[in-house]
Short mmCIF file of C-alpha atoms in Angstrom, two decimals:
data_model
loop_
_atom_site.label_atom_id
_atom_site.label_comp_id
_atom_site.label_asym_id
_atom_site.label_seq_id
_atom_site.Cartn_x
_atom_site.Cartn_y
_atom_site.Cartn_z
CA UNK A 655 13.34 5.93 -2.29
CA UNK A 656 15.88 3.30 -1.38
CA UNK A 657 18.66 5.76 -0.53
CA UNK A 658 16.46 7.54 2.02
CA UNK A 659 15.36 4.23 3.52
CA UNK A 660 19.03 3.36 4.06
CA UNK A 661 19.98 6.85 5.31
CA UNK A 662 17.10 6.93 7.81
CA UNK A 663 17.88 3.34 8.81
CA UNK A 664 14.31 2.24 8.12
CA UNK A 665 13.36 -1.32 7.50
CA UNK A 666 10.11 -3.15 6.87
CA UNK A 667 9.75 -4.13 10.54
CA UNK A 668 10.18 -0.52 11.69
CA UNK A 669 7.55 0.71 9.26
CA UNK A 670 5.15 -2.07 10.30
CA UNK A 671 5.67 -1.16 13.97
CA UNK A 672 4.86 2.49 13.27
CA UNK A 673 1.67 1.51 11.46
CA UNK A 674 0.57 -0.98 14.13
CA UNK A 675 1.21 1.43 17.03
CA UNK A 676 -0.84 4.22 15.48
CA UNK A 677 -4.43 4.63 16.55
CA UNK A 678 -7.28 6.93 15.62
CA UNK A 679 -9.56 8.00 18.42
CA UNK A 680 -12.52 9.61 16.65
CA UNK A 681 -13.58 9.97 13.04
CA UNK A 682 -16.69 11.73 11.83
CA UNK A 683 -17.55 11.88 8.16
CA UNK A 684 -20.22 14.50 7.67
CA UNK A 685 -23.17 13.55 9.87
CA UNK A 686 -22.28 9.86 10.02
CA UNK A 687 -20.05 8.30 12.61
CA UNK A 688 -17.48 5.68 11.72
CA UNK A 689 -19.63 2.91 13.20
CA UNK A 690 -22.57 3.93 11.00
CA UNK A 691 -20.31 3.72 7.96
CA UNK A 692 -19.19 0.24 9.04
CA UNK A 693 -22.83 -0.81 9.30
CA UNK A 694 -23.87 0.77 6.00
CA UNK A 695 -20.96 -0.79 4.11
CA UNK A 696 -20.52 -4.02 6.07
CA UNK A 697 -19.78 -6.00 2.91
CA UNK A 698 -16.64 -3.88 2.37
CA UNK A 699 -15.36 -4.05 5.95
CA UNK A 700 -15.94 -7.75 6.69
CA UNK A 701 -13.00 -9.96 7.66
CA UNK A 702 -11.41 -12.23 5.11
CA UNK A 703 -10.67 -12.04 1.44
CA UNK A 704 -13.04 -10.35 -0.93
CA UNK A 705 -14.59 -11.92 -3.96
CA UNK A 706 -14.53 -10.37 -7.39
CA UNK A 707 -16.90 -11.79 -9.98
CA UNK A 708 -14.88 -10.41 -12.89
CA UNK A 709 -12.51 -12.80 -14.65
CA UNK A 710 -9.21 -11.35 -15.76
CA UNK A 711 -6.89 -12.87 -18.32
CA UNK A 712 -3.22 -12.17 -18.79
CA UNK A 713 -1.82 -13.36 -22.09
CA UNK A 714 1.93 -13.89 -22.13
CA UNK A 715 3.99 -15.30 -24.96
CA UNK A 716 5.35 -18.74 -24.00
CA UNK A 717 8.98 -17.82 -24.71
CA UNK A 718 9.02 -14.60 -22.64
CA UNK A 719 11.59 -14.42 -19.84
CA UNK A 720 11.09 -12.30 -16.69
CA UNK A 721 13.05 -9.05 -16.72
CA UNK A 722 14.68 -7.45 -13.69
CA UNK A 723 14.78 -3.65 -13.76
CA UNK A 724 17.27 -1.67 -11.71
CA UNK A 725 15.88 1.13 -9.53
CA UNK A 726 15.52 4.48 -11.27
CA UNK A 727 18.40 6.88 -10.85
CA UNK A 728 18.02 10.01 -8.77
CA UNK A 729 17.37 13.16 -10.84
CA UNK A 730 20.36 15.51 -11.08
CA UNK A 731 18.45 18.27 -9.25
CA UNK A 732 18.27 16.09 -6.11
CA UNK A 733 21.86 14.84 -6.15
CA UNK A 734 24.45 16.17 -3.73
CA UNK A 735 27.04 18.46 -5.29
#
């Protein structure tokens, strides 16, 4: 995780640039083309935020404090000798 990100000198901007510079030329799913899938499922691929009609509730005790957790340690098998 974090150690490899530091070793490879990656940062959020670098990863975003990689994702934004990638392009896919042609996708076929079975007998349908990508455009046909966009048309068939236009409600999924429309711009903007989606709307979920399900209400969710999160019950938290009023005296609970947020807890910060340190990153998990690297397993011994992956550590350098």
